[in-house]
Every structure is written in structure tokens, then in C-alpha cells.
Amino acid sequence: MKTLNSILLAVALLVSGYAVQADEVVVYSARNEQLIKPLFDAYTKETGVKVKFITDKEGPLMARLKAEGRNTPADVFMTVDAGNLWQAAQEDLLKPVNSKILASSIPAHLRDPGNEWFGLSVRARTVVYNRNKVRPGELTTYEDLASPKWKDRLCLRTSKKVYNQSLVGMMMYEHGEDKTEQIVRGWVANLATDPFPDDTKAMEAVAAGLCDVTIVNTYYFGRLMEKKPNLPLAIFWPNQNLKNKAAGVHVNVSGAGVTRHTKNEAGAIKLLEWLSSEKAQNLYADVNMEYPANPKIKPDAAVAAWGTFKSNLINVAQAGALQAKAVMLMDRAGYK
Ligand code: FE
């Protein structure tokens, strides 16, 4: 009898242990706490499911997932840039998800063709220029920034940043390697000064008159203009008048996938599905002045004020697939 009781107790503990686990999802996030906590709080409020998370840079988080292997407590991996998401899938850290909800809320070019990750917000990498120094009509395309008329007028962020590796990767997909290398060489020849460590510093150089034009993610423009509304900076949407599928503004995503060794796959999928829903999409995109990935949702008013644009419809996974080649190409072209 005593033995039976202790078996029953053990079973009860096991069952309750599983119940606790099922009501909790663990997220490894390369997005900052201030961007994800409001979302996860809203999820818990709505569903009763707790979201535990740790934040770090994507490199250490991926290394941790790899080292933990089957023992990882993580159910979801969240990061910025399709290049990073692609890398996580490549290293077998994610597992495919079959979800009708995700397939219908996230456009095909913003998710992994193998369904291992899904874009949840869209960031546009576009042209920002000095209104006092660039005439309307002077700007046309990313490619044109390689032409001699921009000599000593261009500032760029470093090629070490994945955002630029993805941009160049997507250009390689569109133009091939040789043409892209020519373009990047043209950019380098037009640089007014050494590349900057971040998008904000590149824009500040444009505002200060050190150069006239740069390429940045729009949320950095939004943040900077919120702080210093009098800067003579404006956004330009390049590549709008071309007709192929690759024509349009270079977009990238922040997104997430379910970890290969999750013990709560259903809970992880539910969280991702919720993140693609109307309510979450507003929260997710607005807090960082990004664009919702779900096209049914409108961007925040401050973001919408920058105007609408046509975006490049090539699958962002190409940015990952061509990343290593893009890094080598930029190195050859002298883009530091
Ligand atoms: Fe960023």
C-alpha cells in the first residue's frame, strides 16, 4: 500500500510537472527586452501562458542552442534579419512548422520556404538624404549610388553588419556576382569617409554635411528624427519604377522559429501564431517603428507618414543563402 501511494504521488508530481511546463513557453531572443516584454505580457494576459525569455546577441544565443542540444529549455528562437534566421535553420537549430495561420498571415517572401522561420516585422533598408544638398529627382536606385555623380557624397555603415550583407546578398540574387561587385566598387569609390559603425552615425554624418546620402533601416531614421526633428534629413524609396520581381525597396524581417528540440511544440506554435495576429502585429511593429509583416495590419501613424513604397518580393531567405558570398564580395570590393 505504501508503495502504491508513493507511486501515485510520483505520478501526480509528474503530471503536475508537465502541466506547469505546458503553460509556459521559453524564448531565446536577440530582440531587446523592451521590445518583446510588452508583447509577452499581453500574451500571458490573454492566454494565461507564461513566457520566460532570455535576451542576448544572436551569435551567443545560437551557440547556446547548439551546446544545449536536446537539453535546451528553449521552445522559440527570435532574432532580427533573415540572414540570422537562415543561419539558425542551416545549423539545424529550428524545426519546420505546419501552420495554416502562419501561412496565411505572413506573406511567402517573408518566411522560410521550408517553414523553419517566419518574419514577424518588416524593416525597410532605404535611402536617407540631406534635403539641403540633394535635389529631388537626383535619387533613383541603390545601384545608381555607384555612379560618379555621387563621388564623395555617400556615407555607409560598415559591411560587417548583417543588414548590409543581406542587402548585398539580395542584390547578388538580382544582378549576379559580377554586376553586384561593380556596384559595390562604385559605392566604395563614392564614399566621403570611412564606413560608420551604425546607421544612426551614418545619418548624423549626412545631417552634418559630411556626405549627402546614405542607406539605413527606417526605424533608425524614425528614432533619430523623434529626438532631433530639425535635422535636414528625408527618406527616399529607391527602385520604384522598375518592373521585375526584385524591383523595390530592400526589405528584411525580424522573426522567429520553433527550436529543433522544443518540449512544448504546440505551445511554441501557438505563440508564433499569436505573434502574427492583428493585435500582436501592431504591438510588435509599432514599438520599434517597423512595418507589420501581416499585410492586413497598417503601420503606426508616424511610420505611415513616411509614405508607401513598393518592396522587393524576392524571398528574404536569399539574403542568408548568399550571405557568405556577399561578405567575400564586399571584401574584394574594398568595402570595409
Ligand atoms: Fe537594428
mmCIF file of N, CA, C and O and ligand atoms in Angstrom, residues 80 123 157 161 163 217 219-220 223 288, ligand 1:
data_model
loop_
_atom_site.group_PDB
_atom_site.id
_atom_site.type_symbol
_atom_site.label_atom_id
_atom_site.label_comp_id
_atom_site.label_asym_id
_atom_site.label_seq_id
_atom_site.Cartn_x
_atom_site.Cartn_y
_atom_site.Cartn_z
ATOM 1 N N VAL A 80 16.686 39.166 -35.326
ATOM 2 C CA VAL A 80 16.497 40.068 -36.452
ATOM 3 C C VAL A 80 17.310 39.581 -37.647
ATOM 4 O O VAL A 80 18.302 38.890 -37.479
ATOM 5 N N ARG A 123 11.486 45.384 -41.868
ATOM 6 C CA ARG A 123 12.292 46.592 -41.823
ATOM 7 C C ARG A 123 12.718 46.924 -43.240
ATOM 8 O O ARG A 123 13.115 46.049 -43.999
ATOM 9 N N ARG A 157 27.179 52.467 -43.623
ATOM 10 C CA ARG A 157 27.521 51.708 -42.423
ATOM 11 C C ARG A 157 28.482 50.585 -42.829
ATOM 12 O O ARG A 157 28.511 50.168 -43.992
ATOM 13 N N LYS A 161 28.137 44.589 -40.716
ATOM 14 C CA LYS A 161 26.782 44.430 -40.195
ATOM 15 C C LYS A 161 25.962 43.546 -41.126
ATOM 16 O O LYS A 161 25.965 43.726 -42.342
ATOM 17 N N TYR A 163 22.937 43.553 -41.825
ATOM 18 C CA TYR A 163 21.967 44.279 -42.666
ATOM 19 C C TYR A 163 22.550 44.555 -44.056
ATOM 20 O O TYR A 163 21.852 44.440 -45.067
ATOM 21 N N ASN A 217 18.183 51.463 -42.163
ATOM 22 C CA ASN A 217 16.854 50.936 -41.822
ATOM 23 C C ASN A 217 15.984 52.082 -41.320
ATOM 24 O O ASN A 217 16.437 52.901 -40.513
ATOM 25 N N TYR A 219 13.646 52.445 -39.163
ATOM 26 C CA TYR A 219 13.340 52.706 -37.751
ATOM 27 C C TYR A 219 14.433 53.532 -37.082
ATOM 28 O O TYR A 219 14.152 54.280 -36.150
ATOM 29 N N TYR A 220 15.679 53.445 -37.597
ATOM 30 C CA TYR A 220 16.732 54.312 -37.053
ATOM 31 C C TYR A 220 16.452 55.770 -37.443
ATOM 32 O O TYR A 220 16.691 56.678 -36.662
ATOM 33 N N ARG A 223 13.697 56.935 -35.075
ATOM 34 C CA ARG A 223 14.194 57.236 -33.723
ATOM 35 C C ARG A 223 14.977 58.541 -33.692
ATOM 36 O O ARG A 223 14.820 59.357 -32.793
ATOM 37 N N ASN A 288 8.956 49.345 -32.318
ATOM 38 C CA ASN A 288 10.271 49.622 -32.919
ATOM 39 C C ASN A 288 10.154 50.408 -34.226
ATOM 40 O O ASN A 288 11.079 50.451 -35.015
HETATM 41 FE FE FE B 1 18.731 47.310 -35.980
#
